[in-house]
Amino acid sequence: MDSDKSASQPLRVKVISMGNPKVGKSCVIKRYCEKRFITKYLATIGIDYGVTKVTVQDREVRVNIFDMAGHPIFYQVRNEFYNETNGILLVYDVTDRNSFGALQEWLDEMKNEMGNPSDMSNGVFIVCANKIDKKREVEELEGRLWAETKGFLYFETSAQSGQGITDMFETLFREMVNVLENGPQPLVTPENTSGLSMGYTKEQIEAIHRLKYCKNSFEKLGLKVGATRDEVNKAYRRLAVLLHPDKSIAPGSEDAFKILVKVRSTLLNIAF
Ligand code: GTP
Ligand code: MG
């Protein structure tokens, strides 16, 4: 960054938090801004507003944070605040599958309320999978896949322990400054890319997800139940190349590869 810019006025950016009640939006923000964690649940009433100042590559940035209430009764209050937002924290609770499923509804609400829905493409979206210190209902891979297929960034956090929090906010600030200075970055979606920015592809993530979560062995390989021996072998070879841990850096590749080997031998031994 050049010295002219560093000497200029601070940049002003606006961040909002969205997500179901009790997922930890306020705690995630408090953990970053105040370095503390509140155990007692104090529901946000309408909106909480705060300011924090940060430096991004020599540039002073004034971050206005609007922490939204998750409860539906506050819809009328929060719908005023969606416009002209630079950063969006979409928070869910990994111990509560409903809160993960609700993310799409939060996006829809935002889209409906924005004067100009195309402004959505100027925002940096971060999916925040919170409460990773507890026993989860939603695995990392599932959350990551959802986020990345939408072109959003994905972070796992615990407001309780602080894990992932600083990394997430610093990335958000960096990306917002990047968009303000260089214009919106193209969205990485399944429609416009076959490869993701982090060095692995949607195809790899989907294959890992299938291997880990499909119940039926044929379906784990992406095949119809009762596929032929030849089809099993072909699918095995294709997936082995796709997911070999020496080649794939997609999270979960190693486990998925082990499952792949096991599934193949199970199918070839019992099904033919
Ligand atoms: P609303 O304001 O009602 O929309 O809720 P919110 O999303 O802001 O939730 P809040 O931050 O108030 O946290 C809800 C509850 O979850 C509180 O009791 C917090 O102590 C707890 N909590 C938040 N984050 C974490 C976390 O990372 N781990 C654990 N174990 N508990 C958390
Ligand atoms: Mg709150």
GROMACS .gro file of C-alpha atoms and ligand atoms in nm:
model
  305
    1MET     CA    1   0.000   0.000   0.000
    2ASP     CA    2   0.147   0.338  -0.087
    3SER     CA    3   0.217   0.614   0.163
    4ASP     CA    4  -0.049   0.848   0.015
    5LYS     CA    5  -0.316   0.603   0.109
    6SER     CA    6  -0.184   0.537   0.456
    7ALA     CA    7  -0.185   0.910   0.524
    8SER     CA    8  -0.544   0.958   0.401
    9GLN     CA    9  -0.867   0.950   0.600
   10PRO     CA   10  -0.957   0.621   0.766
   11LEU     CA   11  -1.173   0.392   0.560
   12ARG     CA   12  -1.521   0.338   0.700
   13VAL     CA   13  -1.677  -0.002   0.668
   14LYS     CA   14  -1.998  -0.157   0.790
   15VAL     CA   15  -2.030  -0.512   0.917
   16ILE     CA   16  -2.351  -0.691   1.016
   17SER     CA   17  -2.405  -1.019   1.196
   18MET     CA   18  -2.691  -1.250   1.103
   19GLY     CA   19  -2.812  -1.587   1.224
   20ASN     CA   20  -3.067  -1.755   1.448
   21PRO     CA   21  -3.114  -1.652   1.812
   22LYS     CA   22  -2.853  -1.787   2.055
   23VAL     CA   23  -2.598  -1.902   1.795
   24GLY     CA   24  -2.340  -1.670   1.953
   25LYS     CA   25  -2.332  -1.363   1.727
   26SER     CA   26  -2.288  -1.117   2.013
   27CYS     CA   27  -2.035  -1.339   2.188
   28VAL     CA   28  -1.823  -1.379   1.874
   29ILE     CA   29  -1.811  -1.000   1.834
   30LYS     CA   30  -1.742  -0.942   2.205
   31ARG     CA   31  -1.464  -1.199   2.200
   32TYR     CA   32  -1.292  -1.009   1.921
   33CYS     CA   33  -1.357  -0.652   2.041
   34GLU     CA   34  -1.336  -0.698   2.418
   35LYS     CA   35  -1.139  -1.024   2.448
   36ARG     CA   36  -1.395  -1.172   2.686
   37PHE     CA   37  -1.672  -1.432   2.691
   38ILE     CA   38  -2.013  -1.404   2.852
   39THR     CA   39  -2.166  -1.735   2.963
   40LYS     CA   40  -2.511  -1.599   3.041
   41TYR     CA   41  -2.748  -1.560   2.744
   42LEU     CA   42  -2.857  -1.200   2.703
   43ALA     CA   43  -3.067  -1.180   2.387
   44THR     CA   44  -2.987  -0.880   2.171
   45ILE     CA   45  -3.283  -0.644   2.156
   46GLY     CA   46  -3.316  -0.516   1.801
   47ILE     CA   47  -2.960  -0.414   1.716
   48ASP     CA   48  -2.640  -0.355   1.910
   49TYR     CA   49  -2.398  -0.110   1.759
   50GLY     CA   50  -2.027  -0.075   1.821
   51VAL     CA   51  -1.715   0.067   1.656
   52THR     CA   52  -1.367  -0.073   1.643
   53LYS     CA   53  -1.058   0.067   1.474
   54VAL     CA   54  -0.814  -0.161   1.298
   55THR     CA   55  -0.516  -0.127   1.069
   56VAL     CA   56  -0.507  -0.322   0.746
   57GLN     CA   57  -0.178  -0.300   0.560
   58ASP     CA   58  -0.096   0.048   0.696
   59ARG     CA   59  -0.448   0.168   0.629
   60GLU     CA   60  -0.664   0.283   0.920
   61VAL     CA   61  -1.008   0.129   0.908
   62ARG     CA   62  -1.307   0.230   1.118
   63VAL     CA   63  -1.535  -0.071   1.146
   64ASN     CA   64  -1.900  -0.007   1.237
   65ILE     CA   65  -2.050  -0.328   1.364
   66PHE     CA   66  -2.426  -0.382   1.369
   67ASP     CA   67  -2.499  -0.691   1.573
   68MET     CA   68  -2.849  -0.805   1.482
   69ALA     CA   69  -3.100  -0.981   1.700
   70GLY     CA   70  -3.178  -1.328   1.572
   71HIS     CA   71  -3.530  -1.344   1.707
   72PRO     CA   72  -3.808  -1.305   1.446
   73ILE     CA   73  -3.990  -1.041   1.653
   74PHE     CA   74  -3.708  -0.798   1.576
   75TYR     CA   75  -3.747  -0.829   1.201
   76GLN     CA   76  -3.895  -0.478   1.172
   77VAL     CA   77  -3.595  -0.331   1.351
   78ARG     CA   78  -3.318  -0.510   1.170
   79ASN     CA   79  -3.457  -0.483   0.816
   80GLU     CA   80  -3.342  -0.118   0.809
   81PHE     CA   81  -2.981  -0.219   0.842
   82TYR     CA   82  -2.905  -0.441   0.548
   83ASN     CA   83  -2.818  -0.169   0.298
   84GLU     CA   84  -2.464  -0.059   0.219
   85THR     CA   85  -2.300  -0.337   0.410
   86ASN     CA   86  -1.938  -0.430   0.340
   87GLY     CA   87  -1.907  -0.741   0.552
   88ILE     CA   88  -2.162  -1.001   0.656
   89LEU     CA   89  -2.106  -1.255   0.932
   90LEU     CA   90  -2.347  -1.543   0.881
   91VAL     CA   91  -2.330  -1.726   1.211
   92TYR     CA   92  -2.460  -2.071   1.298
   93ASP     CA   93  -2.416  -2.301   1.594
   94VAL     CA   94  -2.247  -2.633   1.506
   95THR     CA   95  -2.447  -2.804   1.783
   96ASP     CA   96  -2.779  -2.695   1.629
   97ARG     CA   97  -2.858  -2.820   1.280
   98ASN     CA   98  -3.161  -2.590   1.247
   99SER     CA   99  -2.939  -2.286   1.280
  100PHE     CA  100  -2.727  -2.415   0.989
  101GLY     CA  101  -3.037  -2.479   0.775
  102ALA     CA  102  -3.162  -2.127   0.852
  103LEU     CA  103  -2.865  -1.954   0.687
  104GLN     CA  104  -3.036  -1.959   0.348
  105GLU     CA  105  -3.342  -1.788   0.502
  106TRP     CA  106  -3.117  -1.518   0.644
  107LEU     CA  107  -2.968  -1.460   0.302
  108ASP     CA  108  -3.318  -1.442   0.151
  109GLU     CA  109  -3.425  -1.188   0.413
  110MET     CA  110  -3.123  -0.974   0.334
  111LYS     CA  111  -3.185  -0.997  -0.039
  112ASN     CA  112  -3.552  -0.900   0.002
  113GLU     CA  113  -3.472  -0.603   0.219
  114MET     CA  114  -3.191  -0.455   0.016
  115GLY     CA  115  -3.294  -0.164  -0.204
  116ASN     CA  116  -3.063  -0.295  -0.473
  117PRO     CA  117  -3.012  -0.671  -0.437
  118SER     CA  118  -2.713  -0.660  -0.674
  119ASP     CA  119  -2.533  -0.478  -0.388
  120MET     CA  120  -2.501  -0.825  -0.236
  121SER     CA  121  -2.206  -0.882  -0.468
  122ASN     CA  122  -2.016  -0.591  -0.306
  123GLY     CA  123  -2.026  -0.758   0.034
  124VAL     CA  124  -1.775  -1.000   0.179
  125PHE     CA  125  -1.968  -1.293   0.326
  126ILE     CA  126  -1.820  -1.508   0.599
  127VAL     CA  127  -1.988  -1.819   0.731
  128CYS     CA  128  -1.900  -1.854   1.098
  129ALA     CA  129  -1.948  -2.204   1.238
  130ASN     CA  130  -1.952  -2.124   1.609
  131LYS     CA  131  -1.938  -2.327   1.935
  132ILE     CA  132  -1.682  -2.577   1.808
  133ASP     CA  133  -1.586  -2.636   2.173
  134LYS     CA  134  -1.907  -2.842   2.206
  135LYS     CA  135  -2.035  -3.169   2.062
  136ARG     CA  136  -2.147  -3.095   1.710
  137GLU     CA  137  -2.443  -3.184   1.490
  138VAL     CA  138  -2.295  -3.026   1.177
  139GLU     CA  139  -1.957  -3.144   1.054
  140GLU     CA  140  -1.696  -2.904   0.923
  141LEU     CA  141  -1.712  -3.048   0.574
  142GLU     CA  142  -2.083  -2.984   0.542
  143GLY     CA  143  -2.057  -2.623   0.653
  144ARG     CA  144  -1.754  -2.560   0.438
  145LEU     CA  145  -1.918  -2.710   0.132
  146TRP     CA  146  -2.227  -2.489   0.174
  147ALA     CA  147  -2.013  -2.178   0.218
  148GLU     CA  148  -1.774  -2.247  -0.064
  149THR     CA  149  -2.038  -2.338  -0.319
  150LYS     CA  150  -2.184  -1.992  -0.255
  151GLY     CA  151  -1.845  -1.825  -0.287
  152PHE     CA  152  -1.836  -1.737   0.084
  153LEU     CA  153  -1.544  -1.768   0.322
  154TYR     CA  154  -1.576  -2.024   0.602
  155PHE     CA  155  -1.437  -2.016   0.954
  156GLU     CA  156  -1.480  -2.241   1.254
  157THR     CA  157  -1.488  -2.053   1.583
  158SER     CA  158  -1.543  -2.076   1.954
  159ALA     CA  159  -1.634  -1.751   2.124
  160GLN     CA  160  -1.576  -1.938   2.448
  161SER     CA  161  -1.212  -2.036   2.387
  162GLY     CA  162  -1.135  -1.770   2.127
  163GLN     CA  163  -1.034  -2.029   1.867
  164GLY     CA  164  -1.057  -1.899   1.510
  165ILE     CA  165  -1.194  -1.558   1.611
  166THR     CA  166  -0.899  -1.328   1.536
  167ASP     CA  167  -0.821  -1.511   1.215
  168MET     CA  168  -1.181  -1.471   1.098
  169PHE     CA  169  -1.207  -1.098   1.174
  170GLU     CA  170  -0.865  -1.017   1.028
  171THR     CA  171  -0.957  -1.200   0.709
  172LEU     CA  172  -1.290  -1.017   0.693
  173PHE     CA  173  -1.123  -0.677   0.732
  174ARG     CA  174  -0.856  -0.758   0.475
  175GLU     CA  175  -1.112  -0.877   0.222
  176MET     CA  176  -1.338  -0.576   0.275
  177VAL     CA  177  -1.051  -0.337   0.215
  178ASN     CA  178  -0.956  -0.538  -0.091
  179VAL     CA  179  -1.309  -0.507  -0.235
  180LEU     CA  180  -1.325  -0.134  -0.157
  181GLU     CA  181  -0.994  -0.068  -0.325
  182ASN     CA  182  -1.009  -0.312  -0.616
  183GLY     CA  183  -1.382  -0.362  -0.672
  184PRO     CA  184  -1.589  -0.671  -0.605
  185GLN     CA  185  -1.412  -0.998  -0.663
  186PRO     CA  186  -1.590  -1.246  -0.888
  187LEU     CA  187  -1.805  -1.487  -0.692
  188VAL     CA  188  -1.673  -1.840  -0.686
  189THR     CA  189  -1.982  -2.051  -0.748
  190PRO     CA  190  -2.035  -2.396  -0.897
  191GLU     CA  191  -2.168  -2.222  -1.207
  192ASN     CA  192  -1.862  -2.016  -1.281
  193THR     CA  193  -1.576  -2.230  -1.164
  194SER     CA  194  -1.458  -2.584  -1.143
  195GLY     CA  195  -1.188  -2.497  -0.890
  196LEU     CA  196  -1.203  -2.319  -0.556
  197SER     CA  197  -0.964  -2.052  -0.441
  198MET     CA  198  -0.815  -2.265  -0.165
  199GLY     CA  199  -0.648  -2.518  -0.393
  200TYR     CA  200  -0.915  -2.785  -0.412
  201THR     CA  201  -1.231  -2.832  -0.611
  202LYS     CA  202  -1.601  -2.859  -0.544
  203GLU     CA  203  -1.586  -3.203  -0.703
  204GLN     CA  204  -1.335  -3.312  -0.437
  205ILE     CA  205  -1.544  -3.169  -0.153
  206GLU     CA  206  -1.858  -3.340  -0.284
  207ALA     CA  207  -1.680  -3.673  -0.326
  208ILE     CA  208  -1.548  -3.654   0.032
  209HIS     CA  209  -1.890  -3.562   0.161
  210ARG     CA  210  -2.053  -3.857  -0.021
  211LEU     CA  211  -1.794  -4.104   0.104
  212LYS     CA  212  -1.831  -3.987   0.461
  213TYR     CA  213  -2.205  -3.942   0.490
  214CYS     CA  214  -2.390  -4.163   0.238
  215LYS     CA  215  -2.517  -4.476   0.408
  216ASN     CA  216  -2.509  -4.710   0.112
  217SER     CA  217  -2.173  -4.830  -0.024
  218PHE     CA  218  -2.270  -4.784  -0.389
  219GLU     CA  219  -2.389  -4.430  -0.318
  220LYS     CA  220  -2.064  -4.354  -0.140
  221LEU     CA  221  -1.897  -4.405  -0.479
  222GLY     CA  222  -2.159  -4.194  -0.655
  223LEU     CA  223  -2.313  -4.504  -0.817
  224LYS     CA  224  -2.666  -4.642  -0.838
  225VAL     CA  225  -2.736  -4.934  -0.605
  226GLY     CA  226  -2.655  -5.256  -0.792
  227ALA     CA  227  -2.394  -5.106  -1.028
  228THR     CA  228  -2.169  -5.358  -1.205
  229ARG     CA  229  -1.823  -5.469  -1.094
  230ASP     CA  230  -1.678  -5.275  -1.382
  231GLU     CA  231  -1.857  -4.958  -1.275
  232VAL     CA  232  -1.733  -5.001  -0.917
  233ASN     CA  233  -1.375  -5.033  -1.038
  234LYS     CA  234  -1.405  -4.732  -1.266
  235ALA     CA  235  -1.554  -4.517  -0.990
  236TYR     CA  236  -1.282  -4.635  -0.754
  237ARG     CA  237  -1.004  -4.539  -0.994
  238ARG     CA  238  -1.152  -4.198  -1.062
  239LEU     CA  239  -1.201  -4.121  -0.692
  240ALA     CA  240  -0.859  -4.256  -0.598
  241VAL     CA  241  -0.697  -4.006  -0.835
  242LEU     CA  242  -0.926  -3.728  -0.712
  243LEU     CA  243  -0.869  -3.785  -0.341
  244HIS     CA  244  -0.526  -3.940  -0.302
  245PRO     CA  245  -0.383  -3.769   0.009
  246ASP     CA  246  -0.053  -3.706  -0.170
  247LYS     CA  247  -0.239  -3.500  -0.429
  248SER     CA  248  -0.550  -3.363  -0.262
  249ILE     CA  249  -0.535  -3.093   0.004
  250ALA     CA  250  -0.914  -3.082   0.047
  251PRO     CA  251  -0.999  -3.123   0.416
  252GLY     CA  252  -1.098  -3.481   0.494
  253SER     CA  253  -0.917  -3.635   0.193
  254GLU     CA  254  -0.722  -3.883   0.402
  255ASP     CA  255  -1.026  -4.022   0.584
  256ALA     CA  256  -1.228  -4.029   0.264
  257PHE     CA  257  -0.950  -4.216   0.085
  258LYS     CA  258  -0.945  -4.483   0.357
  259ILE     CA  259  -1.323  -4.519   0.331
  260LEU     CA  260  -1.292  -4.547  -0.046
  261VAL     CA  261  -1.048  -4.836  -0.025
  262LYS     CA  262  -1.267  -5.016   0.228
  263VAL     CA  263  -1.588  -4.962   0.030
  264ARG     CA  264  -1.433  -5.097  -0.287
  265SER     CA  265  -1.316  -5.417  -0.123
  266THR     CA  266  -1.650  -5.460   0.054
  267LEU     CA  267  -1.842  -5.419  -0.271
  268LEU     CA  268  -1.613  -5.643  -0.475
  269ASN     CA  269  -1.619  -5.917  -0.210
  270ILE     CA  270  -1.986  -5.931  -0.130
  271ALA     CA  271  -2.172  -5.801  -0.428
  272PHE     CA  272  -2.031  -6.016  -0.711
  273GTP     P1  273  -2.946  -1.323   1.983
  273GTP     O1  274  -2.891  -1.192   2.024
  273GTP     O2  275  -3.068  -1.363   2.061
  273GTP     O3  276  -2.974  -1.331   1.836
  273GTP     O4  277  -2.835  -1.436   2.018
  273GTP     P2  278  -2.679  -1.437   1.980
  273GTP     O5  279  -2.662  -1.511   1.851
  273GTP     O6  280  -2.621  -1.302   1.985
  273GTP     O7  281  -2.618  -1.529   2.094
  273GTP     P3  282  -2.521  -1.487   2.215
  273GTP     O8  283  -2.394  -1.436   2.164
  273GTP     O9  284  -2.596  -1.402   2.308
  273GTP    O10  285  -2.491  -1.631   2.280
  273GTP     C1  286  -2.593  -1.723   2.313
  273GTP     C2  287  -2.546  -1.822   2.417
  273GTP    O11  288  -2.447  -1.909   2.361
  273GTP     C3  289  -2.482  -1.760   2.540
  273GTP    O12  290  -2.524  -1.830   2.656
  273GTP     C4  291  -2.332  -1.776   2.518
  273GTP    O13  292  -2.261  -1.788   2.638
  273GTP     C5  293  -2.327  -1.906   2.438
  273GTP     N1  294  -2.214  -1.912   2.345
  273GTP     C6  295  -2.182  -1.823   2.249
  273GTP     N2  296  -2.074  -1.862   2.181
  273GTP     C7  297  -2.034  -1.978   2.235
  273GTP     C8  298  -1.926  -2.068   2.209
  273GTP    O14  299  -1.843  -2.051   2.119
  273GTP     N3  300  -1.919  -2.181   2.286
  273GTP     C9  301  -2.010  -2.207   2.385
  273GTP     N4  302  -1.993  -2.319   2.455
  273GTP     N5  303  -2.111  -2.124   2.413
  273GTP    C10  304  -2.124  -2.012   2.339
  274MG      MG  305  -2.702  -1.121   2.025
   0.00000   0.00000   0.00000
